[in-house]
């Protein structure tokens, strides 16, 4: 029981990560390999704000805006020119990997490759007891944020005029333009939202670890990809379920089998899902882009 | 409302339009006919801003378009129903129509959708189906209806008869005639000259990137000009 709770707690982090990736990858079909670095930069922006004495909610907002802007800049400066020239998908992969290296290097230099303490004052830390089991507060908050973000995304995409425009752009950018949609604006909005959600995930990961470093995001990208593939490409609720399931799998595999599996769980999950059920739990599209 | 002057469009080293001029007046129905590869699609795509011209001008209501983005040209009252219909196949018929009305200012989208369903009753029965599951003829109706949603003053339509059975082509022809009757200007590009001339008052005949002749549909028909050029 406690293991399942631990797994769900870990899964809450993963769900939050997945929700951030699902919009750009799952819906727009862009594999952004710099997502984890944007997440890390967002965490550092929040850390800088906390150091200035800014209250936690506002510091989270600062991190979100910083990561959102960085994410939009990545799209405008690197990806938009590739789209304009109808570059093959491979170019996007290489370009975002390049950007991720640049962002990592800048942050590593700036922090002297040191791990920084991340203050937890003001975050909901500690645990409460339910039926004799320990439930960590921070993870419950993360799950709540992930669910709210998911519900918000699903409502936006399915029920609003601008969300419909996002789906039209995702389906065919030229057609959407012919219908009067400013497709670049749609990309910018999606990248901003994805960056903001990445920052939230990064900040909470930093708060639960009480530390952050330039390499904090390493490994999280693979996890995010695993979550999306598990939940189903383009499915927003799939990101939550995929995240929780992956967390539980990871905790069980580490405690009942061996902790050496920890590192490869996400990878093994991607492989297993791609082989057994390429559309994931809720996906309509197959995850053919990996 | 549309004046195209000496338009040149290139794809890399290949010049697809060698200086094409044409006009479409308010409420007028005009056809561009010509064989495969003549440059009809390129011409429509250049007018709607999807492709940048290398030289020449596109003028809409007296405004020169220059490097205007496609979505801005659409908002000036031009609807382009592209070759292959470009149905948003993963969206429902309703969402396709609503997207057609995306640039309609303010409300009025629901009312406009009701008007479109009056015009194309088959769509009313399939509102919740995905665009991708419609038949070819239904998709063409949806593409036209979606193009009309924003109340354009010019509807450009590329190869409306492509891939459709003859009986269905008749339905599409009727639909286009109804569109013309509403006072919307129509610019139709077609390999099927017979169909195009039935819809249009005037026609331009294109062959490999040039307009080789133009005139009233009736005259073109009588003088067998088409057969000369399209043989
Ligand atoms: N995207 C493209 N890239 C390169 N050449 C193209 C492209 N689209 C069309 N062409 C060329 O331009 C010419 C005109 O094509 P198109 O406008 O499609 O003619 P039509 O619609 O009359 O069949 C053809 O020679 C075609 O091969
Ligand atoms: Mg064509």
Short mmCIF file of C-alpha atoms and ligand atoms in Angstrom, two decimals:
data_model
loop_
_atom_site.label_atom_id
_atom_site.label_comp_id
_atom_site.label_asym_id
_atom_site.label_seq_id
_atom_site.Cartn_x
_atom_site.Cartn_y
_atom_site.Cartn_z
CA UNK A 1 0.00 0.00 0.00
CA UNK A 2 2.70 2.45 0.99
CA UNK A 3 4.59 1.43 -2.15
CA UNK A 4 1.58 2.24 -4.29
CA UNK A 5 1.28 5.63 -2.62
CA UNK A 6 4.97 6.24 -3.20
CA UNK A 7 4.49 5.21 -6.80
CA UNK A 8 1.53 7.54 -7.27
CA UNK A 9 3.52 10.33 -5.63
CA UNK A 10 6.37 9.83 -8.06
CA UNK A 11 3.81 9.47 -10.82
CA UNK A 12 2.36 12.89 -9.96
CA UNK A 13 5.68 14.43 -10.93
CA UNK A 14 5.66 12.42 -14.11
CA UNK A 15 2.08 13.39 -14.90
CA UNK A 16 2.97 17.04 -14.54
CA UNK A 17 5.95 16.51 -16.84
CA UNK A 18 3.78 14.72 -19.35
CA UNK A 19 1.11 17.43 -19.41
CA UNK A 20 3.81 19.93 -20.35
CA UNK A 21 5.02 17.84 -23.26
CA UNK A 22 1.68 16.69 -24.57
CA UNK A 23 0.68 19.99 -26.13
CA UNK A 24 3.76 20.46 -28.28
CA UNK A 25 4.58 16.85 -28.99
CA UNK A 26 1.27 15.05 -28.67
CA UNK A 27 -0.91 17.70 -30.28
CA UNK A 28 1.36 19.72 -32.58
CA UNK A 29 3.64 16.77 -33.33
CA UNK A 30 6.92 18.54 -32.54
CA UNK A 31 9.54 16.60 -30.62
CA UNK A 32 11.26 19.23 -28.52
CA UNK A 33 14.47 17.82 -27.10
CA UNK A 34 15.15 21.10 -25.30
CA UNK A 35 12.03 20.74 -23.15
CA UNK A 36 13.99 19.50 -20.14
CA UNK A 37 16.44 22.41 -20.36
CA UNK A 38 13.57 24.87 -20.56
CA UNK A 39 12.21 23.21 -17.44
CA UNK A 40 15.57 23.64 -15.70
CA UNK A 41 15.89 27.28 -16.73
CA UNK A 42 12.39 27.86 -15.37
CA UNK A 43 13.44 26.32 -12.05
CA UNK A 44 16.47 28.57 -11.87
CA UNK A 45 14.37 31.63 -12.66
CA UNK A 46 12.06 30.69 -9.80
CA UNK A 47 15.08 30.11 -7.56
CA UNK A 48 16.44 33.55 -8.41
CA UNK A 49 13.06 35.05 -7.54
CA UNK A 50 12.99 33.14 -4.23
CA UNK A 51 16.46 34.46 -3.42
CA UNK A 52 15.10 37.96 -3.93
CA UNK A 53 12.51 37.22 -1.28
CA UNK A 54 9.58 36.82 -3.64
CA UNK A 55 6.76 34.68 -2.15
CA UNK A 56 6.43 31.14 -3.51
CA UNK A 57 3.34 31.53 -5.73
CA UNK A 58 4.86 34.59 -7.38
CA UNK A 59 8.23 32.83 -7.78
CA UNK A 60 6.47 29.95 -9.52
CA UNK A 61 4.83 32.49 -11.82
CA UNK A 62 8.23 34.08 -12.55
CA UNK A 63 9.64 30.65 -13.42
CA UNK A 64 6.66 29.89 -15.66
CA UNK A 65 6.90 33.16 -17.54
CA UNK A 66 10.67 32.84 -17.97
CA UNK A 67 10.40 29.29 -19.30
CA UNK A 68 7.41 30.23 -21.43
CA UNK A 69 9.29 33.11 -23.04
CA UNK A 70 12.38 30.96 -23.55
CA UNK A 71 10.22 28.30 -25.17
CA UNK A 72 8.61 30.84 -27.51
CA UNK A 73 12.03 32.21 -28.44
CA UNK A 74 13.22 28.70 -29.26
CA UNK A 75 10.26 28.31 -31.59
CA UNK A 76 10.62 31.72 -33.22
CA UNK A 77 14.38 31.64 -33.65
CA UNK A 78 14.96 28.00 -34.53
CA UNK A 79 11.82 26.06 -35.36
CA UNK A 80 9.79 28.65 -37.29
CA UNK A 81 12.52 29.06 -39.93
CA UNK A 82 12.65 25.27 -40.29
CA UNK A 83 8.87 25.14 -40.73
CA UNK A 84 8.99 27.93 -43.29
CA UNK A 85 11.34 25.90 -45.41
CA UNK A 86 9.39 22.68 -44.81
CA UNK A 87 12.44 21.01 -43.31
CA UNK A 88 12.22 17.28 -42.59
CA UNK A 89 11.44 16.11 -39.07
CA UNK A 90 15.06 15.12 -38.58
CA UNK A 91 16.06 18.80 -38.73
CA UNK A 92 13.76 19.60 -35.81
CA UNK A 93 15.27 16.82 -33.73
CA UNK A 94 18.82 17.94 -34.44
CA UNK A 95 18.00 21.62 -33.93
CA UNK A 96 16.30 21.10 -30.56
CA UNK A 97 19.10 18.82 -29.38
CA UNK A 98 21.50 21.62 -30.36
CA UNK A 99 19.47 24.16 -28.41
CA UNK A 100 19.39 21.86 -25.39
CA UNK A 101 23.21 21.64 -25.44
CA UNK A 102 23.52 25.42 -25.67
CA UNK A 103 21.08 25.95 -22.79
CA UNK A 104 22.86 23.34 -20.66
CA UNK A 105 26.27 24.84 -21.32
CA UNK A 106 25.17 28.36 -20.45
CA UNK A 107 23.61 27.21 -17.20
CA UNK A 108 26.58 25.01 -16.29
CA UNK A 109 28.99 27.88 -16.82
CA UNK A 110 26.79 30.30 -14.94
CA UNK A 111 26.41 27.97 -11.93
CA UNK A 112 30.02 26.69 -12.03
CA UNK A 113 28.45 23.23 -12.38
CA UNK A 114 27.44 23.46 -8.70
CA UNK A 115 24.24 22.06 -7.27
CA UNK A 116 22.23 24.84 -5.63
CA UNK A 117 20.05 24.40 -2.58
CA UNK A 118 16.39 25.00 -3.38
CA UNK A 119 14.56 26.58 -0.43
CA UNK A 120 11.43 24.68 0.54
CA UNK A 121 9.95 27.32 2.83
CA UNK A 122 6.54 28.24 1.54
CA UNK A 123 6.07 24.94 -0.31
CA UNK A 124 3.61 22.41 1.13
CA UNK A 125 6.16 19.91 2.46
CA UNK A 126 5.90 17.03 4.90
CA UNK A 127 3.40 14.22 4.91
CA UNK A 128 -0.03 13.54 6.28
CA UNK A 129 -1.44 10.22 7.31
CA UNK A 130 -4.34 8.48 5.65
CA UNK A 131 -5.36 5.12 7.09
CA UNK A 132 -1.92 4.62 8.56
CA UNK A 133 -0.11 5.41 5.32
CA UNK A 134 2.14 8.39 4.73
CA UNK A 135 1.04 10.66 1.93
CA UNK A 136 3.52 13.37 0.92
CA UNK A 137 1.85 16.79 0.65
CA UNK A 138 4.02 18.16 -2.13
CA UNK A 139 3.14 15.29 -4.44
CA UNK A 140 -0.56 15.65 -3.73
CA UNK A 141 -0.30 19.29 -4.73
CA UNK A 142 1.58 18.27 -7.88
CA UNK A 143 -1.10 15.78 -8.81
CA UNK A 144 -3.75 18.43 -8.23
CA UNK A 145 -1.86 20.88 -10.44
CA UNK A 146 -1.43 18.22 -13.12
CA UNK A 147 -5.15 17.44 -13.08
CA UNK A 148 -6.14 21.10 -13.19
CA UNK A 149 -3.67 21.74 -16.02
CA UNK A 150 -4.97 18.71 -17.87
CA UNK A 151 -8.60 19.72 -17.47
CA UNK A 152 -7.74 23.24 -18.58
CA UNK A 153 -5.89 21.99 -21.65
CA UNK A 154 -8.66 19.57 -22.59
CA UNK A 155 -11.29 22.28 -22.23
CA UNK A 156 -9.24 24.75 -24.24
CA UNK A 157 -8.51 22.32 -27.08
CA UNK A 158 -11.99 20.82 -27.36
CA UNK A 159 -14.39 23.54 -26.37
CA UNK A 160 -12.99 26.90 -27.41
CA UNK A 161 -12.52 28.73 -30.67
CA UNK A 162 -8.78 29.19 -30.17
CA UNK A 163 -8.38 25.55 -29.10
CA UNK A 164 -10.08 24.48 -32.29
CA UNK A 165 -7.58 26.64 -34.17
CA UNK A 166 -4.76 24.76 -32.41
CA UNK A 167 -6.21 21.45 -33.61
CA UNK A 168 -6.58 22.85 -37.12
CA UNK A 169 -2.94 23.99 -37.15
CA UNK A 170 -1.90 20.61 -35.75
CA UNK A 171 -3.73 18.88 -38.57
CA UNK A 172 -2.54 21.12 -41.39
CA UNK A 173 -0.86 24.48 -41.00
CA UNK A 174 -1.61 25.66 -44.55
CA UNK A 175 -5.28 24.80 -44.32
CA UNK A 176 -5.52 26.61 -41.00
CA UNK A 177 -3.88 29.70 -42.56
CA UNK A 178 -6.39 29.62 -45.42
CA UNK A 179 -9.16 29.68 -42.81
CA UNK A 180 -7.71 32.84 -41.29
CA UNK A 181 -5.65 31.34 -38.46
CA UNK A 182 -2.34 33.02 -37.66
CA UNK A 183 -0.47 29.74 -37.34
CA UNK A 184 2.69 31.32 -35.93
CA UNK A 185 0.63 32.87 -33.15
CA UNK A 186 -0.82 29.43 -32.41
CA UNK A 187 2.68 27.95 -32.22
CA UNK A 188 3.84 30.75 -29.92
CA UNK A 189 0.88 30.28 -27.58
CA UNK A 190 1.42 26.52 -27.43
CA UNK A 191 5.15 26.88 -26.79
CA UNK A 192 4.46 29.45 -24.09
CA UNK A 193 1.99 27.17 -22.33
CA UNK A 194 4.29 24.15 -22.69
CA UNK A 195 7.24 26.11 -21.31
CA UNK A 196 5.16 27.36 -18.40
CA UNK A 197 3.99 23.86 -17.52
CA UNK A 198 7.55 22.56 -17.81
CA UNK A 199 8.64 25.19 -15.30
CA UNK A 200 5.94 24.16 -12.82
CA UNK A 201 7.12 20.56 -13.03
CA UNK A 202 10.76 21.63 -12.68
CA UNK A 203 10.07 23.86 -9.69
CA UNK A 204 8.20 21.14 -7.83
CA UNK A 205 10.86 18.56 -8.63
CA UNK A 206 13.46 21.01 -7.28
CA UNK A 207 11.38 21.67 -4.18
CA UNK A 208 10.90 17.99 -3.45
CA UNK A 209 14.63 17.31 -3.91
CA UNK A 210 15.49 20.58 -2.10
CA UNK A 211 18.10 21.19 -4.76
CA UNK A 212 18.54 22.05 -8.39
CA UNK A 213 21.44 21.95 -10.82
CA UNK A 214 22.08 22.60 -14.48
CA UNK A 215 21.60 18.87 -15.10
CA UNK A 216 18.37 18.49 -13.09
CA UNK A 217 16.38 18.09 -16.26
CA UNK A 218 18.52 15.24 -17.59
CA UNK A 219 16.55 12.06 -17.65
CA UNK A 220 13.24 13.88 -17.22
CA UNK A 221 12.81 14.23 -20.97
CA UNK A 222 12.88 10.49 -21.48
CA UNK A 223 10.38 10.14 -18.65
CA UNK A 224 8.11 12.70 -20.29
CA UNK A 225 8.30 10.87 -23.60
CA UNK A 226 7.49 7.58 -21.84
CA UNK A 227 4.47 9.20 -20.17
CA UNK A 228 3.08 10.44 -23.49
CA UNK A 229 3.65 7.16 -25.27
CA UNK A 230 2.11 5.22 -22.39
CA UNK A 231 -0.90 7.51 -22.16
CA UNK A 232 -1.36 7.82 -25.89
CA UNK A 233 -0.13 10.43 -28.34
CA UNK A 234 -2.23 13.56 -28.35
CA UNK A 235 -4.40 12.44 -25.45
CA UNK A 236 -4.35 14.98 -22.65
CA UNK A 237 -5.87 12.73 -19.98
CA UNK A 238 -3.47 10.00 -21.12
CA UNK A 239 -0.60 12.14 -19.83
CA UNK A 240 -1.96 11.95 -16.28
CA UNK A 241 -2.75 8.25 -16.34
CA UNK A 242 0.53 7.50 -18.11
CA UNK A 243 2.45 9.49 -15.49
CA UNK A 244 0.81 7.75 -12.54
CA UNK A 245 1.21 4.29 -14.05
CA UNK A 246 4.86 4.92 -14.84
CA UNK A 247 5.48 6.12 -11.28
CA UNK A 248 3.92 3.00 -9.81
CA UNK A 249 5.81 0.71 -12.20
CA UNK A 250 9.06 2.42 -11.28
CA UNK A 251 8.55 2.18 -7.53
CA UNK A 252 7.53 -1.47 -7.69
CA UNK A 253 10.35 -2.41 -10.02
CA UNK A 254 12.93 -0.70 -7.82
CA UNK A 255 11.73 -2.08 -4.53
CA UNK A 256 10.69 -5.59 -5.52
CA UNK A 257 13.14 -6.35 -8.29
CA UNK A 258 16.25 -4.26 -8.14
CA UNK A 259 17.14 -0.61 -7.93
CA UNK A 260 19.38 -0.99 -10.95
CA UNK A 261 16.19 -1.02 -13.01
CA UNK A 262 15.31 2.50 -11.95
CA UNK A 263 17.30 4.11 -14.73
CA UNK A 264 15.88 1.99 -17.47
CA UNK A 265 12.21 1.86 -16.48
CA UNK A 266 11.14 4.74 -18.68
CA UNK A 267 13.05 3.35 -21.59
CA UNK A 268 11.74 -0.17 -21.11
CA UNK A 269 8.20 1.21 -20.87
CA UNK A 270 8.57 3.07 -24.16
CA UNK A 271 9.78 -0.09 -25.85
CA UNK A 272 7.09 -2.28 -24.34
CA UNK A 273 4.28 0.09 -25.28
CA UNK A 274 5.57 0.68 -28.79
CA UNK A 275 5.71 -3.05 -29.37
CA UNK A 276 2.48 -4.07 -27.66
CA UNK A 277 0.14 -1.12 -28.09
CA UNK A 278 1.58 1.77 -30.11
CA UNK A 279 -1.44 3.99 -29.48
CA UNK A 280 -1.05 3.88 -25.68
CA UNK A 281 -4.04 3.92 -23.29
CA UNK A 282 -6.06 6.69 -24.89
CA UNK A 283 -4.26 7.57 -28.10
CA UNK A 284 -5.87 7.68 -31.51
CA UNK A 285 -2.60 8.40 -33.23
CA UNK A 286 0.23 5.94 -33.10
CA UNK A 287 3.44 7.16 -31.58
CA UNK A 288 5.20 6.80 -34.88
CA UNK A 289 7.30 9.88 -34.42
CA UNK A 290 9.79 8.39 -32.03
CA UNK B 1 -12.26 42.78 -56.70
CA UNK B 2 -9.20 40.75 -57.70
CA UNK B 3 -6.56 42.06 -60.11
CA UNK B 4 -3.54 39.88 -60.88
CA UNK B 5 -0.82 41.56 -62.90
CA UNK B 6 2.15 39.83 -64.59
CA UNK B 7 2.52 37.29 -61.82
CA UNK B 8 5.72 35.23 -61.82
CA UNK B 9 6.11 32.34 -59.38
CA UNK B 10 9.09 30.04 -59.07
CA UNK B 11 9.81 26.80 -57.25
CA UNK B 12 13.55 27.00 -56.92
CA UNK B 13 14.88 27.09 -60.46
CA UNK B 14 11.56 26.07 -62.01
CA UNK B 15 9.33 28.93 -63.12
CA UNK B 16 5.71 27.80 -62.82
CA UNK B 17 4.04 31.12 -63.75
CA UNK B 18 5.65 33.26 -66.46
CA UNK B 19 3.71 36.49 -65.93
CA UNK B 20 0.01 35.75 -65.55
CA UNK B 21 -2.62 38.49 -65.52
CA UNK B 22 -6.29 38.13 -64.77
CA UNK B 23 -9.19 39.95 -63.14
CA UNK B 24 -12.27 38.89 -61.26
CA UNK B 25 -14.99 41.49 -60.79
CA UNK B 26 -17.33 41.71 -57.81
CA UNK B 27 -19.79 38.82 -57.92
CA UNK B 28 -18.29 37.50 -61.14
CA UNK B 29 -17.70 33.81 -61.88
CA UNK B 30 -14.42 33.18 -63.67
CA UNK B 31 -12.71 29.95 -64.67
CA UNK B 32 -9.08 29.03 -65.19
CA UNK B 33 -8.90 25.99 -67.39
CA UNK B 34 -5.86 24.13 -68.58
CA UNK B 35 -4.18 20.77 -68.53
CA UNK B 36 -2.32 19.23 -65.62
CA UNK B 37 0.85 21.20 -64.89
CA UNK B 38 -0.42 24.43 -66.44
CA UNK B 39 0.08 26.32 -63.18
CA UNK B 40 -3.54 26.69 -62.05
CA UNK B 41 -2.86 25.51 -58.52
CA UNK B 42 0.26 27.65 -58.29
CA UNK B 43 -1.76 30.68 -59.40
CA UNK B 44 -4.41 30.16 -56.70
CA UNK B 45 -1.77 29.47 -54.05
CA UNK B 46 0.07 32.65 -54.99
CA UNK B 47 -3.12 34.70 -54.83
CA UNK B 48 -3.97 33.35 -51.38
CA UNK B 49 -0.48 34.02 -50.02
CA UNK B 50 0.66 30.42 -49.52
CA UNK B 51 3.39 30.96 -52.11
CA UNK B 52 5.33 34.19 -52.61
CA UNK B 53 5.49 35.59 -56.14
CA UNK B 54 8.90 36.38 -57.62
CA UNK B 55 7.43 39.29 -59.56
CA UNK B 56 4.10 40.88 -60.39
CA UNK B 57 1.26 41.93 -58.13
CA UNK B 58 -1.93 40.63 -56.58
CA UNK B 59 -4.44 43.34 -55.77
CA UNK B 60 -7.51 42.70 -53.66
CA UNK B 61 -10.04 45.54 -53.52
CA UNK B 62 -7.34 47.93 -54.67
CA UNK B 63 -4.83 46.88 -52.03
CA UNK B 64 -1.57 45.40 -53.23
CA UNK B 65 -0.80 42.23 -51.26
CA UNK B 66 3.00 42.17 -51.42
CA UNK B 67 4.18 39.81 -48.66
CA UNK B 68 0.85 39.61 -46.87
CA UNK B 69 0.44 36.37 -44.87
CA UNK B 70 -2.18 33.87 -46.02
CA UNK B 71 -4.33 34.29 -42.91
CA UNK B 72 -4.52 38.05 -43.52
CA UNK B 73 -5.55 37.58 -47.13
CA UNK B 74 -8.22 35.15 -45.93
CA UNK B 75 -9.48 37.82 -43.56
CA UNK B 76 -9.83 40.26 -46.46
CA UNK B 77 -12.69 38.11 -47.72
CA UNK B 78 -10.94 35.53 -49.87
CA UNK B 79 -11.68 31.83 -49.33
CA UNK B 80 -9.45 29.28 -51.01
CA UNK B 81 -10.77 25.72 -51.23
CA UNK B 82 -7.53 23.94 -52.07
CA UNK B 83 -6.86 21.08 -54.43
CA UNK B 84 -7.68 17.82 -52.66
CA UNK B 85 -10.22 19.70 -50.47
CA UNK B 86 -8.01 19.79 -47.35
CA UNK B 87 -10.68 18.53 -45.00
CA UNK B 88 -9.51 18.55 -41.38
CA UNK B 89 -10.08 14.80 -41.23
CA UNK B 90 -9.46 14.43 -37.49
CA UNK B 91 -12.02 17.14 -36.70
CA UNK B 92 -15.78 16.67 -36.92
CA UNK B 93 -17.85 18.14 -39.73
CA UNK B 94 -19.16 20.68 -37.21
CA UNK B 95 -15.63 21.68 -36.18
CA UNK B 96 -14.62 21.96 -39.84
CA UNK B 97 -17.53 24.34 -40.41
CA UNK B 98 -16.78 26.27 -37.23
CA UNK B 99 -13.17 26.62 -38.39
CA UNK B 100 -14.52 27.99 -41.66
CA UNK B 101 -16.23 30.66 -39.60
CA UNK B 102 -13.11 31.29 -37.51
CA UNK B 103 -12.57 34.72 -39.06
CA UNK B 104 -16.22 35.76 -38.88
CA UNK B 105 -16.26 38.77 -36.58
CA UNK B 106 -18.32 38.43 -33.42
CA UNK B 107 -21.14 35.90 -33.12
CA UNK B 108 -23.16 34.78 -36.07
CA UNK B 109 -21.18 31.56 -36.55
CA UNK B 110 -24.09 29.34 -35.50
CA UNK B 111 -26.51 31.18 -37.80
CA UNK B 112 -24.08 30.95 -40.67
CA UNK B 113 -23.68 27.24 -40.03
CA UNK B 114 -27.46 26.85 -40.22
CA UNK B 115 -27.42 28.64 -43.58
CA UNK B 116 -24.72 26.31 -44.84
CA UNK B 117 -26.74 23.29 -43.74
CA UNK B 118 -29.71 24.67 -45.68
CA UNK B 119 -27.46 24.96 -48.71
CA UNK B 120 -25.89 21.50 -48.21
CA UNK B 121 -28.44 19.39 -46.30
CA UNK B 122 -26.22 16.31 -46.39
CA UNK B 123 -23.81 18.04 -43.98
CA UNK B 124 -26.57 18.59 -41.43
CA UNK B 125 -26.97 14.85 -41.01
CA UNK B 126 -23.25 14.30 -40.46
CA UNK B 127 -22.27 17.13 -38.13
CA UNK B 128 -20.77 14.81 -35.53
CA UNK B 129 -18.92 12.56 -37.98
CA UNK B 130 -15.21 13.05 -38.47
CA UNK B 131 -14.40 14.91 -41.68
CA UNK B 132 -12.22 12.01 -42.75
CA UNK B 133 -15.06 9.50 -43.00
CA UNK B 134 -17.17 11.46 -45.50
CA UNK B 135 -17.34 10.35 -49.13
CA UNK B 136 -15.44 12.34 -51.75
CA UNK B 137 -18.56 14.21 -52.85
CA UNK B 138 -19.55 15.00 -49.26
CA UNK B 139 -16.02 16.21 -48.54
CA UNK B 140 -16.20 18.55 -51.52
CA UNK B 141 -19.53 19.92 -50.25
CA UNK B 142 -17.98 20.35 -46.82
CA UNK B 143 -14.95 22.09 -48.32
CA UNK B 144 -17.20 24.52 -50.20
CA UNK B 145 -19.46 25.08 -47.20
CA UNK B 146 -16.43 25.66 -44.97
CA UNK B 147 -15.08 28.13 -47.53
CA UNK B 148 -18.40 29.98 -47.49
CA UNK B 149 -18.72 30.07 -43.69
CA UNK B 150 -16.75 33.30 -43.42
CA UNK B 151 -19.02 35.02 -45.98
CA UNK B 152 -16.18 35.58 -48.45
CA UNK B 153 -16.55 37.96 -51.37
CA UNK B 154 -14.32 35.72 -53.46
CA UNK B 155 -14.36 31.93 -53.35
CA UNK B 156 -11.40 30.30 -55.11
CA UNK B 157 -11.82 26.60 -55.71
CA UNK B 158 -9.21 24.26 -57.13
CA UNK B 159 -10.31 21.19 -59.14
CA UNK B 160 -13.71 20.72 -57.49
CA UNK B 161 -14.48 17.73 -59.75
CA UNK B 162 -11.22 15.89 -59.12
CA UNK B 163 -11.70 12.26 -58.18
CA UNK B 164 -15.50 12.43 -58.15
CA UNK B 165 -17.97 10.19 -59.99
CA UNK B 166 -19.83 11.97 -62.84
CA UNK B 167 -23.13 12.02 -60.92
CA UNK B 168 -21.43 13.64 -57.95
CA UNK B 169 -19.72 16.14 -60.24
CA UNK B 170 -23.23 17.22 -61.25
CA UNK B 171 -24.07 17.87 -57.59
CA UNK B 172 -20.92 19.92 -57.12
CA UNK B 173 -21.75 21.90 -60.27
CA UNK B 174 -25.21 22.66 -58.89
CA UNK B 175 -23.65 23.71 -55.59
CA UNK B 176 -21.24 26.10 -57.33
CA UNK B 177 -24.08 27.61 -59.36
CA UNK B 178 -25.94 28.26 -56.12
CA UNK B 179 -22.85 29.96 -54.70
CA UNK B 180 -22.62 32.20 -57.77
CA UNK B 181 -26.32 32.99 -57.45
CA UNK B 182 -25.71 34.34 -53.94
CA UNK B 183 -23.50 37.04 -55.45
CA UNK B 184 -20.19 35.62 -54.25
CA UNK B 185 -17.44 35.98 -56.82
CA UNK B 186 -16.02 32.60 -57.80
CA UNK B 187 -12.66 31.71 -59.34
CA UNK B 188 -12.65 28.05 -60.30
CA UNK B 189 -9.56 26.20 -61.56
CA UNK B 190 -10.39 23.06 -63.51
CA UNK B 191 -8.97 20.56 -65.95
CA UNK B 192 -12.57 19.66 -66.70
CA UNK B 193 -13.23 22.66 -68.97
CA UNK B 194 -16.85 21.67 -69.63
CA UNK B 195 -17.75 21.93 -65.96
CA UNK B 196 -15.82 25.14 -65.44
CA UNK B 197 -17.43 26.88 -68.40
CA UNK B 198 -20.88 25.92 -67.15
CA UNK B 199 -20.23 27.75 -63.88
CA UNK B 200 -18.22 30.70 -65.18
CA UNK B 201 -19.12 33.78 -67.22
CA UNK B 202 -15.54 34.15 -68.41
CA UNK B 203 -12.55 31.88 -68.62
CA UNK B 204 -8.78 32.05 -68.95
CA UNK B 205 -7.01 29.20 -70.69
CA UNK B 206 -3.60 28.37 -69.19
CA UNK B 207 -0.88 26.24 -70.71
CA UNK B 208 2.51 25.71 -69.03
CA UNK B 209 2.59 28.87 -66.96
CA UNK B 210 0.97 31.31 -69.39
CA UNK B 211 -2.54 32.50 -70.14
CA UNK B 212 -2.87 31.68 -73.83
CA UNK B 213 -6.37 32.98 -74.39
CA UNK B 214 -9.39 34.23 -72.53
CA UNK B 215 -12.94 35.24 -73.21
CA UNK B 216 -16.61 34.67 -72.49
CA UNK B 217 -17.42 31.09 -71.72
CA UNK B 218 -19.94 30.93 -74.55
CA UNK B 219 -17.45 32.27 -77.12
CA UNK B 220 -14.70 29.93 -75.98
CA UNK B 221 -17.11 27.07 -76.33
CA UNK B 222 -18.38 28.05 -79.76
CA UNK B 223 -15.04 28.80 -81.30
CA UNK B 224 -13.64 25.51 -80.11
CA UNK B 225 -10.69 27.47 -78.79
CA UNK B 226 -10.38 25.09 -75.91
CA UNK B 227 -9.87 22.12 -78.13
CA UNK B 228 -7.08 23.93 -79.93
CA UNK B 229 -5.20 24.59 -76.74
CA UNK B 230 -6.13 21.62 -74.67
CA UNK B 231 -5.73 18.98 -77.34
N1 LIG C 1 5.85 22.41 -54.69
C1 LIG C 1 6.36 22.39 -55.94
N2 LIG C 1 7.70 22.29 -56.12
C2 LIG C 1 8.24 22.27 -57.36
N3 LIG C 1 7.52 22.36 -58.49
C3 LIG C 1 6.19 22.47 -58.39
C4 LIG C 1 5.53 22.48 -57.09
N4 LIG C 1 4.21 22.58 -57.30
C5 LIG C 1 4.03 22.62 -58.64
N5 LIG C 1 5.21 22.55 -59.29
C6 LIG C 1 5.40 22.61 -60.75
O1 LIG C 1 4.78 23.78 -61.24
C7 LIG C 1 4.10 23.54 -62.42
C8 LIG C 1 2.64 23.93 -62.28
O2 LIG C 1 2.02 23.04 -61.38
P1 LIG C 1 0.56 23.29 -60.82
O3 LIG C 1 0.44 24.70 -60.37
O4 LIG C 1 0.27 22.25 -59.81
O5 LIG C 1 -0.34 23.08 -62.11
P2 LIG C 1 -1.86 22.63 -62.27
O6 LIG C 1 -2.57 22.93 -61.00
O7 LIG C 1 -2.36 23.45 -63.41
O8 LIG C 1 -1.87 21.18 -62.57
C9 LIG C 1 4.30 22.06 -62.75
O9 LIG C 1 5.35 21.96 -63.67
C10 LIG C 1 4.68 21.46 -61.43
O10 LIG C 1 5.53 20.36 -61.61
MG1 LIG C 2 -3.66 21.74 -59.82
#
